[in-house]
Coordinates of C-alpha atoms in Angstrom, one line a residue:
X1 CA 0.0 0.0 0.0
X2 CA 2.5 2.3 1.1
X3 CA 4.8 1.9 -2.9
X4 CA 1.6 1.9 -4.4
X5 CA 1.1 5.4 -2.8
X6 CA 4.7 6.8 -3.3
X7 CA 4.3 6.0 -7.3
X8 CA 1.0 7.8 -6.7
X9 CA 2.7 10.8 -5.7
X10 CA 5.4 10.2 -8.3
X11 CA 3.3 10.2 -10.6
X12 CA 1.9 13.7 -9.6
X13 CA 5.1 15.0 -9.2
X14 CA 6.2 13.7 -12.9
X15 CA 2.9 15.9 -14.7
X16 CA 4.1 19.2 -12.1
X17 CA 7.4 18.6 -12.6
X18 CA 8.4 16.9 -15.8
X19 CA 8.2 20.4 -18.1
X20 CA 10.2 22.2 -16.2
X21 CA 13.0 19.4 -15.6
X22 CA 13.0 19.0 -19.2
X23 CA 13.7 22.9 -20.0
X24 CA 16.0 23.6 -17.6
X25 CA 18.4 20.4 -18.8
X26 CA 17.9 21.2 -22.4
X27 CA 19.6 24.9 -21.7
X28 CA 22.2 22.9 -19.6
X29 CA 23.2 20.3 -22.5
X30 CA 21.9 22.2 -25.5
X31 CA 20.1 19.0 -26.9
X32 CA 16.3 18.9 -26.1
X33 CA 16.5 15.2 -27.1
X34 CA 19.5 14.5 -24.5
X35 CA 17.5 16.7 -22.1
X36 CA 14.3 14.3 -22.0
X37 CA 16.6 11.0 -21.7
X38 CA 17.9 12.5 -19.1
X39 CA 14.7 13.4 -17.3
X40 CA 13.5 10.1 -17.6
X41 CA 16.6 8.9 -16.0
X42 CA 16.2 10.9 -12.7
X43 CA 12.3 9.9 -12.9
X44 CA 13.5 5.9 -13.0
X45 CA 15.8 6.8 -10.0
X46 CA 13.2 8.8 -8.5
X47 CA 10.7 5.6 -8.5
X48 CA 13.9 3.0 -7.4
X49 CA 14.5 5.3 -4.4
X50 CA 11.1 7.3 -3.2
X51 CA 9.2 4.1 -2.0
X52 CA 12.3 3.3 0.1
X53 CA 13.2 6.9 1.7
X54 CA 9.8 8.7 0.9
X55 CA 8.9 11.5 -1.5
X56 CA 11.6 14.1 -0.8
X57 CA 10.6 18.0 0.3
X58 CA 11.0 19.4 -2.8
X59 CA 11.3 16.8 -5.1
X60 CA 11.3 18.8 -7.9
X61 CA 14.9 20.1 -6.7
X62 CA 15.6 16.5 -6.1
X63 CA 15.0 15.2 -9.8
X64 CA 17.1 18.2 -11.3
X65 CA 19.9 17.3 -9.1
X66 CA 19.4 13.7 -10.1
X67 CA 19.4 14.5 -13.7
X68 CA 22.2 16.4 -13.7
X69 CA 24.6 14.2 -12.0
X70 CA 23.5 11.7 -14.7
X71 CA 24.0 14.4 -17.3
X72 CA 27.7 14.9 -16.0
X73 CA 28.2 11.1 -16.0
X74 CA 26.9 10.7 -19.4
X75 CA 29.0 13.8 -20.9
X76 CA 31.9 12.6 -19.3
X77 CA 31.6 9.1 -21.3
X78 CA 31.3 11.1 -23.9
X79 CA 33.7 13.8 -23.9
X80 CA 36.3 11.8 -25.5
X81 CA 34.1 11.2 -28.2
X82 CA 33.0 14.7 -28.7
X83 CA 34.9 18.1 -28.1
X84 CA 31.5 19.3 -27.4
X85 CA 30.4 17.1 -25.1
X86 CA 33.5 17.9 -22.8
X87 CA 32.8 21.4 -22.7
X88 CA 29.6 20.8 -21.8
X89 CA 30.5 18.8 -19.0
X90 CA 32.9 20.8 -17.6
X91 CA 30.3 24.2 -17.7
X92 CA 28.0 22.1 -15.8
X93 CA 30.2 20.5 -12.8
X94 CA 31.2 24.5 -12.3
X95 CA 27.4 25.6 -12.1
X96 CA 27.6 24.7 -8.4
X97 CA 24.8 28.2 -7.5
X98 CA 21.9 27.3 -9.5
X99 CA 20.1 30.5 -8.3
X100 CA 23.6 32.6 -9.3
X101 CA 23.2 30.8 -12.9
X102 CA 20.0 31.8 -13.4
X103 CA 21.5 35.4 -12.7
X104 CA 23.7 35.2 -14.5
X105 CA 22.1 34.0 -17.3
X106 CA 19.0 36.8 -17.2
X107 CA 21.8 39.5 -18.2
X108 CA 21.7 37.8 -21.6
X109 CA 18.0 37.3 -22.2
X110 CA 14.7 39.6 -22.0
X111 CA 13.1 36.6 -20.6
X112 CA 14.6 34.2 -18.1
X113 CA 12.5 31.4 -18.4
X114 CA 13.6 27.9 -19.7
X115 CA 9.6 26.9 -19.9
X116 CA 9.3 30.0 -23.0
X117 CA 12.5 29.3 -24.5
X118 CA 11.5 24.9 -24.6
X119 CA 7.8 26.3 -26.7
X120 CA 9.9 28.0 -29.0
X121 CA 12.3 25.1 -29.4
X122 CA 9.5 23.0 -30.2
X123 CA 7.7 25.5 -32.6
X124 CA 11.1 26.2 -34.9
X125 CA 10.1 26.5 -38.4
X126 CA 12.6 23.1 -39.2
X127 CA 10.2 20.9 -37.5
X128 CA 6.6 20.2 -39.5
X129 CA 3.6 21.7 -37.3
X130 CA 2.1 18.1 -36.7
X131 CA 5.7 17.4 -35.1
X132 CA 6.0 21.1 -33.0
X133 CA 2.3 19.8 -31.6
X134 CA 3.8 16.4 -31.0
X135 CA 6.9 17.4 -29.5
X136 CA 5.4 20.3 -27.4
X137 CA 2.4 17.9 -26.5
X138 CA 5.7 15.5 -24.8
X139 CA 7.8 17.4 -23.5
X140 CA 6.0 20.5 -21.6
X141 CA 2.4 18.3 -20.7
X142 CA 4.4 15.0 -20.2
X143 CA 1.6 13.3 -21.9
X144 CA 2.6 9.5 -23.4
X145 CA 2.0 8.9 -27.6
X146 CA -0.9 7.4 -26.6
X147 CA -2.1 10.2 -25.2
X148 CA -1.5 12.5 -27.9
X149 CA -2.8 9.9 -30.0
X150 CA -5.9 9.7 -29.4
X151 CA -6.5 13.7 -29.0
X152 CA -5.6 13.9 -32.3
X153 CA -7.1 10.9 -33.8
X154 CA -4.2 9.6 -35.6
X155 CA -2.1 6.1 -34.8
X156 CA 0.1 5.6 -31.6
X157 CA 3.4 4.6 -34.1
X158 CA 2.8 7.9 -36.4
X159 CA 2.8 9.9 -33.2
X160 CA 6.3 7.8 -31.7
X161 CA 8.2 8.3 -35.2
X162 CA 6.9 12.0 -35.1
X163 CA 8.6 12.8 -32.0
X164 CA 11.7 10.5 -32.5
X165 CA 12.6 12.7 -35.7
X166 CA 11.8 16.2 -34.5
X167 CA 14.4 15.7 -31.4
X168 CA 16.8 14.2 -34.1
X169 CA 16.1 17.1 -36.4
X170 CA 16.7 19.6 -33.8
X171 CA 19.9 18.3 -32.6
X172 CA 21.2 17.8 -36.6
X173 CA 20.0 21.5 -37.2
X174 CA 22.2 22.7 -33.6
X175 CA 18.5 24.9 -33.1
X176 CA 19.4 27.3 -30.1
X177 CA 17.9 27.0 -27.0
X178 CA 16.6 30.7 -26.8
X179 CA 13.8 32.9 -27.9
X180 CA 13.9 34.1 -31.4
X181 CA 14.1 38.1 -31.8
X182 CA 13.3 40.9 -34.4
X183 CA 11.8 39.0 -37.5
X184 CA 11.9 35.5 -36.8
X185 CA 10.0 36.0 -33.7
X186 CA 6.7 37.2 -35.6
X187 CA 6.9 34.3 -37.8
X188 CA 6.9 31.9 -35.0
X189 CA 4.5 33.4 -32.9
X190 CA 1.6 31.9 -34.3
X191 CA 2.8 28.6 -33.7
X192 CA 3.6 29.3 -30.1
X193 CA 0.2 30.5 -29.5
X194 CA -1.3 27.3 -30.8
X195 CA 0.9 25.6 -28.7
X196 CA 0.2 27.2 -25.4
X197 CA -3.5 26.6 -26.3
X198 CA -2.9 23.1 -26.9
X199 CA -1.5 22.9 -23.4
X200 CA -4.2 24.9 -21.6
X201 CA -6.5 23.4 -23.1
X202 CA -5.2 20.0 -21.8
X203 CA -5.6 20.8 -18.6
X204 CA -8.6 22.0 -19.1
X205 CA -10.2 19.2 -20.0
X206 CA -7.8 16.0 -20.0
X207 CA -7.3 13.0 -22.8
X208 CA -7.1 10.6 -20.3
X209 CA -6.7 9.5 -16.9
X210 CA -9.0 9.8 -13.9
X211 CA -9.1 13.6 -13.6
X212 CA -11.3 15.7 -15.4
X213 CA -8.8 18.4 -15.1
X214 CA -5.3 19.1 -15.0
X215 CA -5.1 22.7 -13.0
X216 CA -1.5 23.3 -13.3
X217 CA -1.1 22.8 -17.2
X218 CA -4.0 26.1 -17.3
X219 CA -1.6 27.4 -14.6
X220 CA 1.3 26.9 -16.9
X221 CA -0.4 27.9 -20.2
X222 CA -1.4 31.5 -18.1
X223 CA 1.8 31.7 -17.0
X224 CA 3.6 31.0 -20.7
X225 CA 1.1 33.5 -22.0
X226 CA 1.2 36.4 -19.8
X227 CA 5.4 36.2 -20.6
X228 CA 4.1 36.1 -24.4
X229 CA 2.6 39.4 -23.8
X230 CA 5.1 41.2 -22.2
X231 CA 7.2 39.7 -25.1
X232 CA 5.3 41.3 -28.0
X233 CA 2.7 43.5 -26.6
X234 CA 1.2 44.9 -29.6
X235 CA 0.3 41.8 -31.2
X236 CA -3.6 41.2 -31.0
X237 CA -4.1 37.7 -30.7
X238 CA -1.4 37.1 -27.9
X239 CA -4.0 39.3 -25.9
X240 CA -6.9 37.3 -27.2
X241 CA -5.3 34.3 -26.1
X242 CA -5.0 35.6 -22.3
X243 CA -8.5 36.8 -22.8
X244 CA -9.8 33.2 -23.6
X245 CA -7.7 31.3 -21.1
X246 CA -8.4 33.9 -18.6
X247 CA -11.8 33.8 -18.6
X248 CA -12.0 30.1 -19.0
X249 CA -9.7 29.6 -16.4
X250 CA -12.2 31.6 -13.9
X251 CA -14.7 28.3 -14.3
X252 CA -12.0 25.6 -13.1
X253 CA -13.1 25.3 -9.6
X254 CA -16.5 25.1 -10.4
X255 CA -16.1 22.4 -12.8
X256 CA -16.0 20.1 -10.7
X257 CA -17.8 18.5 -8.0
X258 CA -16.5 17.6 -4.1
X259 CA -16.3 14.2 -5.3
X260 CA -13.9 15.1 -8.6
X261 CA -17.0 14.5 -10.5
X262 CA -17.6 16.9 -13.5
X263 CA -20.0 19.5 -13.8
X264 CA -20.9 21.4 -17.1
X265 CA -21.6 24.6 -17.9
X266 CA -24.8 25.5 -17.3
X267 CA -25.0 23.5 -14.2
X268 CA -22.0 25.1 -12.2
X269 CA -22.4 27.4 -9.4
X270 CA -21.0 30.6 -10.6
X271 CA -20.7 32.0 -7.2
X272 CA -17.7 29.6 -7.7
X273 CA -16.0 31.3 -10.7
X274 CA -13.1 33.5 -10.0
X275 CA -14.3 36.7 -11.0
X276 CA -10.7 38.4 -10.8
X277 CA -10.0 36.3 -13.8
X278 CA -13.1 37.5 -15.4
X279 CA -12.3 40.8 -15.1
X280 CA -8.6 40.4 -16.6
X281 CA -9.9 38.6 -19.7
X282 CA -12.6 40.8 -20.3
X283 CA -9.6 43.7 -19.8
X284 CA -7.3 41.3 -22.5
X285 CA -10.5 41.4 -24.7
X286 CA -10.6 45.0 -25.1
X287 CA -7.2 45.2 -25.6
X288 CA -7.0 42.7 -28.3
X289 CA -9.8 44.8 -29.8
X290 CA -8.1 48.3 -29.7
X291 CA -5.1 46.8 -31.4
X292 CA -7.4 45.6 -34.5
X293 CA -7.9 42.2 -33.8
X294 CA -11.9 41.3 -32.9
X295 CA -11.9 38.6 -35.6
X296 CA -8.6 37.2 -34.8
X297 CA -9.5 33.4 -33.9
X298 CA -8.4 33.4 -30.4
X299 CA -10.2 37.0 -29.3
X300 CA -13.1 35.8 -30.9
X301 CA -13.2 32.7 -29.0
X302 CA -12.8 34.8 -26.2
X303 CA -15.9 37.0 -27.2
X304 CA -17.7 33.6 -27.0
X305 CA -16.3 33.0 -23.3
X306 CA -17.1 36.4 -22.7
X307 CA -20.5 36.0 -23.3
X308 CA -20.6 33.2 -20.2
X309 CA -18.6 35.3 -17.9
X310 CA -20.9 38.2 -18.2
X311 CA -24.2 36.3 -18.4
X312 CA -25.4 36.5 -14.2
X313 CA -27.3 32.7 -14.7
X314 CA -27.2 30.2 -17.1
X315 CA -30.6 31.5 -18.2
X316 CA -29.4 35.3 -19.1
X317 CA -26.7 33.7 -21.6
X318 CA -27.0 35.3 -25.2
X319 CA -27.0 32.3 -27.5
X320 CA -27.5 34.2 -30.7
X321 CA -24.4 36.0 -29.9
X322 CA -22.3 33.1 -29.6
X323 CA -24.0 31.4 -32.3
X324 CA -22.9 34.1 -34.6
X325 CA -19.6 34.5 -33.3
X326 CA -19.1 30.8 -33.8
X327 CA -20.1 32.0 -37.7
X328 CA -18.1 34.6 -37.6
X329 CA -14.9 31.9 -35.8
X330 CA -15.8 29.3 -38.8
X331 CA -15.3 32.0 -41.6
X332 CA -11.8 33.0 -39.8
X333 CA -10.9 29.2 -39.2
X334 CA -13.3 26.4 -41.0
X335 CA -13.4 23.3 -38.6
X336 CA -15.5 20.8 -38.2
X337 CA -15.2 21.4 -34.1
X338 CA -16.2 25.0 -34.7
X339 CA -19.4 23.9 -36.5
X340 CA -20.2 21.6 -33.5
X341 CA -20.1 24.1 -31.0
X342 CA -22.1 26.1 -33.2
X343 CA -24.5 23.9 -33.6
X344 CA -24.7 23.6 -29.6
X345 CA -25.1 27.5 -29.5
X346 CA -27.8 26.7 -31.9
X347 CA -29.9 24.7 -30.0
X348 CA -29.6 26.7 -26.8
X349 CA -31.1 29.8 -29.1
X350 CA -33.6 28.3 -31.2
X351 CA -34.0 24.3 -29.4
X352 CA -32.4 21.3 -30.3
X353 CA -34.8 20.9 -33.7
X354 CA -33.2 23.6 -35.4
X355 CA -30.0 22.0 -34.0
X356 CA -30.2 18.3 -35.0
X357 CA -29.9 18.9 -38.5
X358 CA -26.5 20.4 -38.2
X359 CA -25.3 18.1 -36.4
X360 CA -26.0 14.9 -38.6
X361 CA -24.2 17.2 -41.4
X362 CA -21.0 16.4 -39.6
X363 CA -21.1 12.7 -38.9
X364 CA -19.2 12.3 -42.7
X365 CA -16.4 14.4 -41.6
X366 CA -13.3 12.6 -40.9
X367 CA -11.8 14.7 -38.5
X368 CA -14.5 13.7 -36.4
X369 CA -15.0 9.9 -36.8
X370 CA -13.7 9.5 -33.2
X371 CA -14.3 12.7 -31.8
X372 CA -16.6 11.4 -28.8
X373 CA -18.1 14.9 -28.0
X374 CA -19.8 14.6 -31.8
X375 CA -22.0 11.4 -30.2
X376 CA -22.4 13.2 -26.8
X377 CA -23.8 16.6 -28.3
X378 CA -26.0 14.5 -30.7
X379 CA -27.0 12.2 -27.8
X380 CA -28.1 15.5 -25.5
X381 CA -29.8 17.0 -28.8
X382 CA -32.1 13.6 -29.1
X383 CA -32.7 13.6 -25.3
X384 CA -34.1 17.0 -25.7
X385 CA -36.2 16.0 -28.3
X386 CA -37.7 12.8 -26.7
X387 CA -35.8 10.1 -28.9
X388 CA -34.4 8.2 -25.2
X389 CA -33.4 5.4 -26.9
X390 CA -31.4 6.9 -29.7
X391 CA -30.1 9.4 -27.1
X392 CA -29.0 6.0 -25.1
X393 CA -26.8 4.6 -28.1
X394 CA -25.1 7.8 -28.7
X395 CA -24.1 8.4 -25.2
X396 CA -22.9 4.7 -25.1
X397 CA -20.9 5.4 -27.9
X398 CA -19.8 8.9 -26.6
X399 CA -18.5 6.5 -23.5
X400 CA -16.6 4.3 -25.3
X401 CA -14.3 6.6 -27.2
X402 CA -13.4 8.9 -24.5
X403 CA -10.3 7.1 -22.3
X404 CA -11.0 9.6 -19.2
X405 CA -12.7 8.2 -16.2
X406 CA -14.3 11.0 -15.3
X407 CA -15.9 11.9 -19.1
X408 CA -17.1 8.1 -18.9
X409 CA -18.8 7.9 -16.3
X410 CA -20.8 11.5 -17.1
X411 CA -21.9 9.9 -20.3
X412 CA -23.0 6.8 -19.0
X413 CA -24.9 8.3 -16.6
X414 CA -26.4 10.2 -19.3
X415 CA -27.2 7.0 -21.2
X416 CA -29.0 5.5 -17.9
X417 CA -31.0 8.7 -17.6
X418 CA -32.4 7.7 -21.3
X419 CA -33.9 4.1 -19.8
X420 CA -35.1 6.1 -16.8
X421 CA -36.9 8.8 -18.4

């Protein structure tokens, strides 16, 4: 009981903890893929040793320390090997003041942050953008391949050999480990965004596992976003983006029940949304807008939120506005997704009749095939409209293609309120 527990705990520590390890070593031995290895390492260590002597204070501190004895071990193999490599090793056994290094190393960067500088790594223009998802998706969320996988509906090997080549491609192309200036830095910044979505939006509502949420990737992805700002301050849709995390941030403790259990929208308590965060993203919003960018994707998805964080109760929600800002959001970006949640802001503003048809339009798309929130919004449309025992099927199905606990169990639930209705 008491390993069982400690690998618990490891575990947690590994999705806090595993980002940051990872960034810091890859500005230590320059090689992201090296960096990751070496992570890994200090996390096989960490589960060899924890259940024996406990989970350490600060066992963050304790994995870096790990990891970098192993990195000075390994460079030291390898130094005969590679000029490079010796060098390396010899800058890291004299880092003895990690706090001084970090000093030190802020007088040469605007941002002193390994976190920023490992997104724009895995966003460099060498690497395709299915790969920069991939990588990013690995190495700041700490999710597996299967993981990533299924969220993006494409097979576990395609997602392995994805990853395996943008490490090797980064390492062949000697990509610095810093954030990109003057010109360079616009042309990746649009990536980066995506990305920090991507990893907010994880946490927001997880791929997999037996939480619903994981708080501290939202915490991260605010964190990586705010820094984004301050980085380029006039640029629209960094603003939008803290506008829509902001704001969809300020639901995360009411998301959830006391038992872990998710709650949706309109049933949360909103006396339970952070308000502060509101008020910030509504503030991002407006900026986004001065600077020219209300039809931007990410400010108008954050028009959409904004509509929820303004509405009192569930009831005094304007559908028709988000219904046509999800119009306006397909125009911008055409997705299959957008058209689903449209068709959701449909049904709130007009009922689920007017919906349904919308809906079936979609079940041809690809993209979507196992998309399980396609079922589980078709399911809730049928419900509404009396048809239990399609609703049933389609929440069964819903159920079956999600791999979190928590998601399951909400849909089958759903499916035995169809038989008892």
């Amino acid at each position: 009981m008491q390993t069982s527990a400690t690998h618990r705990a490891i575990d947690a520590v590994w999705r806090i903890e595993s980002a940051r390890l990872i960034a810091g070593l890859a500005r230590m031995v320059r090689d992201v893929g090296l960096a990751e290895e070496l992570a890994q390492d200090a996390l096989v260590a960490a589960l060899e040793t924890w259940p024996d002597d406990g989970v350490p204070d600060n066992p963050g501190a304790w994995l870096m320390t790990t990891a970098k004895r192993r990195a000075i071990d390994r460079l030291r193999r390898l130094q005969l090997l590679d000029r490079k490599h010796q060098e390396l090793a010899h800058e890291l056994e004299d880092q003895q003041d990690d706090r001084r290094a970090r000093e030190e190393d802020a007088l040469d960067h605007d941002i002193d942050d390994d976190l920023l500088r490992l997104v724009f790594v895995s966003c460099h223009p060498v690497l395709s953008m299915e790969a920069r998802v991939a990588l990013t998706l690995r190495l700041l969320c700490g999710l597996s391949t299967d993981e990533i996988a299924r969220a993006f509906l494409v097979p576990e090997p395609t997602v392995a050999q994805r990853i395996v080549r943008a490490k090797r491609t980064l390492s062949e192309a000697n990509v610095p480990f810093e954030v990109p200036r003057g010109a360079e830095l616009q042309e990746r910044l649009s990536s980066v965004l995506g990305v920090v979505y991507l990893v907010f939006n994880e946490g927001y509502s997880a791929t997999s596992g037996e939480h619903w949420m994981r708080p501290a990737l939202c915490e991260e992805a605010l964190r990586l976003g705010r820094m984004l700002a301050a980085l380029a301050p006039g640029e629209p849709e960094v603003h939008g983006l803290i506008a829509l995390m902001e704001i969809q941030a300020s639901r995360l403790h009411a998301r959830v029940g006391q038992d872990g259990e998710p709650v949706l929208l309109l049933e949360q308590d909103r006396g339970r949304w952070d308000h502060l965060l509101i008020q910030r993203g509504l503030a991002a919003l407006e900026r986004a807008e001065q600077l020219g960018g209300a039809f931007g994707p990410y400010a108008l998805q954050a028009a959409i939120a904004a509509c929820h964080g303004r509405a009192r109760t569930a009831e005094d929600t304007d559908w028709a506005r988000i219904a046509t800002l999800y119009a306006a959001l397909a125009q911008v970006t055409p997705s299959p997704v957008v058209e689903l949640n449209r068709a959701v802001a449909v049904s709130m503003a007009a009922g689920p009749g007017a919906a349904l048809p919308l809906v079936d339009r979609l079940g041809d798309e690809p993209a979507l095939k196992q998309y399980h929130l396609l079922p589980s919004v078709r399911g809730d449309l049928l419900f509404k409209l009396g048809r239990h025992d399609e609703a049933r099927a389609e929440f069964e199905r819903a159920a079956s293609m999600t791999r979190n606990v928590r998601e399951q169990a909400l849909l089958r639930a759903r499916a035995q309120e169809c038989i008892s209705s």
